[in-house]
Amino acid sequence: MDEELTPLDCLLHSGKQKICLIILNQPLDKDYLHILWSKALVKACADGAANHLHNITAGVRDSFLPDYISGDFDSITAEVKAFYSGKGCKLIETADQDLTDFTKCLAIMVEEIQRRQLQVDAIVTLGGLAGRLDQTMACIETLHHAMSMTQLPLLIIQGTSLAYLLRPGSHRLRVNTGLEGDWCSLIPVGGPCQTTTTGLKWNLNDQILQFGKLVSTSNTYEPVPPGNPRKPVTVTTDQPLLWSMGIRKNGE
Ligand SMILES: Cc1ncc(C[n+]2csc(CCOP(=O)(O)OP(=O)(O)O)c2C)c(N)n1
Ligand SMILES: O=c1ccn([C@@H]2O[C@H](COP(=O)(O)O)[C@@H](O)[C@H]2O)c(=O)[nH]1
């Protein structure tokens, strides 16, 4: 097995993963922010994400100062920029208009992890799965950039969804944290993927996932007898394949 991951470990108080955190320009969930912030060795905002951070941390802002804010700065307000700059947060302008603020923010994060030789298990992104469709698609595209930028898993979390791009190879996903929602999916976003799985209700046996042919949405985990732990999901794919899964929130 090439890669093993518990995708929702980062949302557990008892979780073991050390992470770095990137916040995108989407409404922020306070519970997610608090737990991820407490585990993050480096915290960053992509442009307008800083407006959301500023807003949601009113009264406790000094406890939530990002290490840096990067972007083309067409979304961050002058007030928010002045606030974080005054608190000593780095403001890094990345003017390039061929890459998104997320991709550029990730590039800085990867450099920072290398420069400081940080031992982290994952880079977690808050936001990116709702709001503008083009931005959501671009976030999934950033996951593809990430493959050549870092060996670390890059997870995107927003609301009740998590997205993670599986590299070509074999994966074991532990899905027994108690936070998993009912659904999961395997979507061949970059092109056809020859795929084999175990641990799902609808498994694949060396089958081709491809848009217009077969896409594994609305899948779920293999049922286990009551009281037994859920088995890990294993996935083997010959091309990058998007794993997404539901997150159970507030007892839902
Ligand atoms: C072929 C092509 N299409 C579109 C663009 C435009 N473009 C791609 S990424 C990017 C920057 C997007 O910045 P970001 O802050 O992530 O998104 P915004 O909120 O400004 O839309 C732009 C302008 C381009 N450079 N090339
Ligand atoms: O609807 C949206 C808008 C933005 N994002 C992500 O946030 C960053 C920063 O956005 P700005 O609008 O430049 O402040 C952008 O690169 C996207 O990755 C999003 O996911 N959904």
JSON list of C-alpha atoms in Angstrom, two decimals, residues 15-146:
[
{"chain": "A", "resi": 15, "resn": "GLY", "atom": "CA", "xyz": [-6.37, 13.51, 16.19]},
{"chain": "A", "resi": 16, "resn": "LYS", "atom": "CA", "xyz": [-2.63, 13.00, 15.81]},
{"chain": "A", "resi": 17, "resn": "GLN", "atom": "CA", "xyz": [-1.94, 14.89, 12.59]},
{"chain": "A", "resi": 18, "resn": "LYS", "atom": "CA", "xyz": [0.10, 18.07, 12.55]},
{"chain": "A", "resi": 19, "resn": "ILE", "atom": "CA", "xyz": [-1.08, 20.33, 9.78]},
{"chain": "A", "resi": 20, "resn": "CYS", "atom": "CA", "xyz": [-0.63, 23.62, 7.97]},
{"chain": "A", "resi": 21, "resn": "LEU", "atom": "CA", "xyz": [-3.78, 25.60, 7.28]},
{"chain": "A", "resi": 22, "resn": "ILE", "atom": "CA", "xyz": [-4.86, 27.63, 4.25]},
{"chain": "A", "resi": 23, "resn": "ILE", "atom": "CA", "xyz": [-8.10, 29.59, 4.47]},
{"chain": "A", "resi": 24, "resn": "LEU", "atom": "CA", "xyz": [-9.91, 30.52, 1.24]},
{"chain": "A", "resi": 25, "resn": "ASN", "atom": "CA", "xyz": [-12.44, 33.24, 0.49]},
{"chain": "A", "resi": 26, "resn": "GLN", "atom": "CA", "xyz": [-15.57, 31.49, 1.69]},
{"chain": "A", "resi": 27, "resn": "PRO", "atom": "CA", "xyz": [-17.76, 31.79, 4.80]},
{"chain": "A", "resi": 28, "resn": "LEU", "atom": "CA", "xyz": [-15.86, 30.27, 7.74]},
{"chain": "A", "resi": 29, "resn": "ASP", "atom": "CA", "xyz": [-17.14, 27.62, 10.12]},
{"chain": "A", "resi": 30, "resn": "LYS", "atom": "CA", "xyz": [-16.12, 28.52, 13.69]},
{"chain": "A", "resi": 31, "resn": "ASP", "atom": "CA", "xyz": [-15.84, 24.92, 14.90]},
{"chain": "A", "resi": 32, "resn": "TYR", "atom": "CA", "xyz": [-13.61, 23.91, 12.00]},
{"chain": "A", "resi": 33, "resn": "LEU", "atom": "CA", "xyz": [-11.53, 27.07, 12.36]},
{"chain": "A", "resi": 34, "resn": "HIS", "atom": "CA", "xyz": [-10.90, 26.51, 16.07]},
{"chain": "A", "resi": 35, "resn": "ILE", "atom": "CA", "xyz": [-9.84, 22.90, 15.83]},
{"chain": "A", "resi": 36, "resn": "LEU", "atom": "CA", "xyz": [-7.71, 23.34, 12.70]},
{"chain": "A", "resi": 37, "resn": "TRP", "atom": "CA", "xyz": [-6.08, 26.50, 14.04]},
{"chain": "A", "resi": 38, "resn": "SER", "atom": "CA", "xyz": [-5.08, 24.69, 17.23]},
{"chain": "A", "resi": 39, "resn": "LYS", "atom": "CA", "xyz": [-3.24, 22.03, 15.19]},
{"chain": "A", "resi": 40, "resn": "ALA", "atom": "CA", "xyz": [-1.68, 24.24, 12.52]},
{"chain": "A", "resi": 41, "resn": "LEU", "atom": "CA", "xyz": [2.04, 25.06, 12.53]},
{"chain": "A", "resi": 42, "resn": "VAL", "atom": "CA", "xyz": [1.58, 27.63, 9.74]},
{"chain": "A", "resi": 43, "resn": "LYS", "atom": "CA", "xyz": [-1.65, 29.50, 9.01]},
{"chain": "A", "resi": 44, "resn": "ALA", "atom": "CA", "xyz": [-2.36, 31.45, 5.83]},
{"chain": "A", "resi": 45, "resn": "CYS", "atom": "CA", "xyz": [-5.21, 33.34, 4.21]},
{"chain": "A", "resi": 46, "resn": "ALA", "atom": "CA", "xyz": [-5.69, 33.64, 0.45]},
{"chain": "A", "resi": 47, "resn": "ASP", "atom": "CA", "xyz": [-6.72, 37.24, -0.21]},
{"chain": "A", "resi": 48, "resn": "GLY", "atom": "CA", "xyz": [-10.42, 37.73, 0.73]},
{"chain": "A", "resi": 49, "resn": "ALA", "atom": "CA", "xyz": [-10.20, 34.86, 3.23]},
{"chain": "A", "resi": 50, "resn": "ALA", "atom": "CA", "xyz": [-8.73, 37.44, 5.60]},
{"chain": "A", "resi": 51, "resn": "ASN", "atom": "CA", "xyz": [-12.04, 39.36, 5.56]},
{"chain": "A", "resi": 52, "resn": "HIS", "atom": "CA", "xyz": [-13.86, 36.24, 6.80]},
{"chain": "A", "resi": 53, "resn": "LEU", "atom": "CA", "xyz": [-11.20, 35.53, 9.44]},
{"chain": "A", "resi": 54, "resn": "HIS", "atom": "CA", "xyz": [-11.36, 39.13, 10.67]},
{"chain": "A", "resi": 55, "resn": "ASN", "atom": "CA", "xyz": [-15.14, 39.03, 10.84]},
{"chain": "A", "resi": 56, "resn": "ILE", "atom": "CA", "xyz": [-15.55, 35.67, 12.58]},
{"chain": "A", "resi": 57, "resn": "THR", "atom": "CA", "xyz": [-12.86, 36.34, 15.21]},
{"chain": "A", "resi": 58, "resn": "ALA", "atom": "CA", "xyz": [-14.23, 39.71, 16.39]},
{"chain": "A", "resi": 59, "resn": "GLY", "atom": "CA", "xyz": [-13.29, 40.08, 20.07]},
{"chain": "A", "resi": 60, "resn": "VAL", "atom": "CA", "xyz": [-10.52, 37.45, 19.92]},
{"chain": "A", "resi": 61, "resn": "ARG", "atom": "CA", "xyz": [-8.64, 38.58, 16.83]},
{"chain": "A", "resi": 62, "resn": "ASP", "atom": "CA", "xyz": [-5.22, 38.59, 18.45]},
{"chain": "A", "resi": 63, "resn": "SER", "atom": "CA", "xyz": [-5.54, 34.84, 19.04]},
{"chain": "A", "resi": 64, "resn": "PHE", "atom": "CA", "xyz": [-6.13, 34.24, 15.33]},
{"chain": "A", "resi": 65, "resn": "LEU", "atom": "CA", "xyz": [-3.35, 36.05, 13.51]},
{"chain": "A", "resi": 66, "resn": "PRO", "atom": "CA", "xyz": [-2.29, 34.28, 10.29]},
{"chain": "A", "resi": 67, "resn": "ASP", "atom": "CA", "xyz": [1.41, 33.90, 9.51]},
{"chain": "A", "resi": 68, "resn": "TYR", "atom": "CA", "xyz": [0.78, 35.40, 6.10]},
{"chain": "A", "resi": 69, "resn": "ILE", "atom": "CA", "xyz": [-1.90, 36.66, 3.76]},
{"chain": "A", "resi": 70, "resn": "SER", "atom": "CA", "xyz": [-1.16, 36.32, 0.06]},
{"chain": "A", "resi": 71, "resn": "GLY", "atom": "CA", "xyz": [-2.96, 37.09, -3.16]},
{"chain": "A", "resi": 72, "resn": "ASP", "atom": "CA", "xyz": [-3.56, 39.70, -5.79]},
{"chain": "A", "resi": 73, "resn": "PHE", "atom": "CA", "xyz": [-5.37, 41.69, -3.10]},
{"chain": "A", "resi": 74, "resn": "ASP", "atom": "CA", "xyz": [-8.46, 42.46, -5.10]},
{"chain": "A", "resi": 75, "resn": "SER", "atom": "CA", "xyz": [-10.73, 41.10, -2.35]},
{"chain": "A", "resi": 76, "resn": "ILE", "atom": "CA", "xyz": [-9.17, 41.92, 1.02]},
{"chain": "A", "resi": 77, "resn": "THR", "atom": "CA", "xyz": [-10.56, 45.22, 2.34]},
{"chain": "A", "resi": 78, "resn": "ALA", "atom": "CA", "xyz": [-8.28, 48.14, 3.19]},
{"chain": "A", "resi": 79, "resn": "GLU", "atom": "CA", "xyz": [-9.38, 47.93, 6.84]},
{"chain": "A", "resi": 80, "resn": "VAL", "atom": "CA", "xyz": [-8.59, 44.24, 7.15]},
{"chain": "A", "resi": 81, "resn": "LYS", "atom": "CA", "xyz": [-5.27, 44.65, 5.34]},
{"chain": "A", "resi": 82, "resn": "ALA", "atom": "CA", "xyz": [-4.28, 47.47, 7.70]},
{"chain": "A", "resi": 83, "resn": "PHE", "atom": "CA", "xyz": [-5.36, 45.45, 10.75]},
{"chain": "A", "resi": 84, "resn": "TYR", "atom": "CA", "xyz": [-3.28, 42.36, 9.98]},
{"chain": "A", "resi": 85, "resn": "SER", "atom": "CA", "xyz": [-0.34, 44.37, 8.71]},
{"chain": "A", "resi": 86, "resn": "GLY", "atom": "CA", "xyz": [-0.39, 46.34, 11.99]},
{"chain": "A", "resi": 87, "resn": "LYS", "atom": "CA", "xyz": [-0.29, 43.06, 13.92]},
{"chain": "A", "resi": 88, "resn": "GLY", "atom": "CA", "xyz": [2.86, 41.95, 12.09]},
{"chain": "A", "resi": 89, "resn": "CYS", "atom": "CA", "xyz": [1.30, 39.41, 9.71]},
{"chain": "A", "resi": 90, "resn": "LYS", "atom": "CA", "xyz": [3.20, 39.12, 6.44]},
{"chain": "A", "resi": 91, "resn": "LEU", "atom": "CA", "xyz": [1.31, 40.47, 3.44]},
{"chain": "A", "resi": 92, "resn": "ILE", "atom": "CA", "xyz": [2.67, 38.84, 0.30]},
{"chain": "A", "resi": 93, "resn": "GLU", "atom": "CA", "xyz": [1.39, 40.21, -2.98]},
{"chain": "A", "resi": 94, "resn": "THR", "atom": "CA", "xyz": [1.24, 37.57, -5.74]},
{"chain": "A", "resi": 95, "resn": "ALA", "atom": "CA", "xyz": [0.13, 39.47, -8.82]},
{"chain": "A", "resi": 96, "resn": "ASP", "atom": "CA", "xyz": [0.34, 36.63, -11.39]},
{"chain": "A", "resi": 97, "resn": "GLN", "atom": "CA", "xyz": [-3.05, 36.36, -13.13]},
{"chain": "A", "resi": 98, "resn": "ASP", "atom": "CA", "xyz": [-2.44, 32.90, -14.60]},
{"chain": "A", "resi": 99, "resn": "LEU", "atom": "CA", "xyz": [-2.70, 31.09, -11.27]},
{"chain": "A", "resi": 100, "resn": "THR", "atom": "CA", "xyz": [-5.37, 31.40, -8.59]},
{"chain": "A", "resi": 101, "resn": "ASP", "atom": "CA", "xyz": [-4.68, 32.94, -5.21]},
{"chain": "A", "resi": 102, "resn": "PHE", "atom": "CA", "xyz": [-5.12, 29.46, -3.73]},
{"chain": "A", "resi": 103, "resn": "THR", "atom": "CA", "xyz": [-2.41, 27.92, -5.93]},
{"chain": "A", "resi": 104, "resn": "LYS", "atom": "CA", "xyz": [-0.03, 30.81, -5.18]},
{"chain": "A", "resi": 105, "resn": "CYS", "atom": "CA", "xyz": [-0.80, 30.62, -1.45]},
{"chain": "A", "resi": 106, "resn": "LEU", "atom": "CA", "xyz": [-0.06, 26.90, -1.53]},
{"chain": "A", "resi": 107, "resn": "ALA", "atom": "CA", "xyz": [3.28, 27.50, -3.27]},
{"chain": "A", "resi": 108, "resn": "ILE", "atom": "CA", "xyz": [4.30, 29.87, -0.45]},
{"chain": "A", "resi": 109, "resn": "MET", "atom": "CA", "xyz": [3.12, 27.35, 2.15]},
{"chain": "A", "resi": 110, "resn": "VAL", "atom": "CA", "xyz": [5.18, 24.55, 0.61]},
{"chain": "A", "resi": 111, "resn": "GLU", "atom": "CA", "xyz": [8.28, 26.81, 0.56]},
{"chain": "A", "resi": 112, "resn": "GLU", "atom": "CA", "xyz": [7.69, 27.75, 4.19]},
{"chain": "A", "resi": 113, "resn": "ILE", "atom": "CA", "xyz": [7.38, 24.11, 5.27]},
{"chain": "A", "resi": 114, "resn": "GLN", "atom": "CA", "xyz": [10.66, 23.34, 3.49]},
{"chain": "A", "resi": 115, "resn": "ARG", "atom": "CA", "xyz": [12.47, 26.45, 4.75]},
{"chain": "A", "resi": 116, "resn": "ARG", "atom": "CA", "xyz": [11.49, 25.74, 8.38]},
{"chain": "A", "resi": 117, "resn": "GLN", "atom": "CA", "xyz": [11.87, 21.97, 7.92]},
{"chain": "A", "resi": 118, "resn": "LEU", "atom": "CA", "xyz": [8.50, 21.44, 9.55]},
{"chain": "A", "resi": 119, "resn": "GLN", "atom": "CA", "xyz": [7.26, 17.92, 10.20]},
{"chain": "A", "resi": 120, "resn": "VAL", "atom": "CA", "xyz": [3.63, 18.03, 9.14]},
{"chain": "A", "resi": 121, "resn": "ASP", "atom": "CA", "xyz": [1.23, 15.32, 8.03]},
{"chain": "A", "resi": 122, "resn": "ALA", "atom": "CA", "xyz": [-1.09, 17.31, 5.79]},
{"chain": "A", "resi": 123, "resn": "ILE", "atom": "CA", "xyz": [-2.00, 20.71, 4.41]},
{"chain": "A", "resi": 124, "resn": "VAL", "atom": "CA", "xyz": [-5.65, 21.46, 5.14]},
{"chain": "A", "resi": 125, "resn": "THR", "atom": "CA", "xyz": [-7.66, 24.04, 3.23]},
{"chain": "A", "resi": 126, "resn": "LEU", "atom": "CA", "xyz": [-10.85, 25.56, 4.61]},
{"chain": "A", "resi": 127, "resn": "GLY", "atom": "CA", "xyz": [-13.27, 26.69, 1.89]},
{"chain": "A", "resi": 128, "resn": "GLY", "atom": "CA", "xyz": [-13.13, 25.97, -1.81]},
{"chain": "A", "resi": 129, "resn": "LEU", "atom": "CA", "xyz": [-16.05, 23.58, -2.23]},
{"chain": "A", "resi": 130, "resn": "ALA", "atom": "CA", "xyz": [-18.91, 26.10, -2.43]},
{"chain": "A", "resi": 131, "resn": "GLY", "atom": "CA", "xyz": [-19.53, 29.58, -3.76]},
{"chain": "A", "resi": 132, "resn": "ARG", "atom": "CA", "xyz": [-18.48, 30.21, -7.36]},
{"chain": "A", "resi": 133, "resn": "LEU", "atom": "CA", "xyz": [-18.44, 27.08, -9.54]},
{"chain": "A", "resi": 134, "resn": "ASP", "atom": "CA", "xyz": [-15.37, 28.25, -11.50]},
{"chain": "A", "resi": 135, "resn": "GLN", "atom": "CA", "xyz": [-13.51, 28.75, -8.22]},
{"chain": "A", "resi": 136, "resn": "THR", "atom": "CA", "xyz": [-14.56, 25.30, -6.98]},
{"chain": "A", "resi": 137, "resn": "MET", "atom": "CA", "xyz": [-13.31, 23.74, -10.23]},
{"chain": "A", "resi": 138, "resn": "ALA", "atom": "CA", "xyz": [-10.10, 25.78, -9.92]},
{"chain": "A", "resi": 139, "resn": "CYS", "atom": "CA", "xyz": [-9.63, 24.47, -6.37]},
{"chain": "A", "resi": 140, "resn": "ILE", "atom": "CA", "xyz": [-9.84, 20.91, -7.69]},
{"chain": "A", "resi": 141, "resn": "GLU", "atom": "CA", "xyz": [-7.32, 21.93, -10.33]},
{"chain": "A", "resi": 142, "resn": "THR", "atom": "CA", "xyz": [-5.03, 23.23, -7.56]},
{"chain": "A", "resi": 143, "resn": "LEU", "atom": "CA", "xyz": [-5.08, 19.71, -6.12]},
{"chain": "A", "resi": 144, "resn": "HIS", "atom": "CA", "xyz": [-3.53, 18.60, -9.42]},
{"chain": "A", "resi": 145, "resn": "HIS", "atom": "CA", "xyz": [-0.83, 21.31, -9.18]},
{"chain": "A", "resi": 146, "resn": "ALA", "atom": "CA", "xyz": [-0.15, 20.16, -5.64]}
]
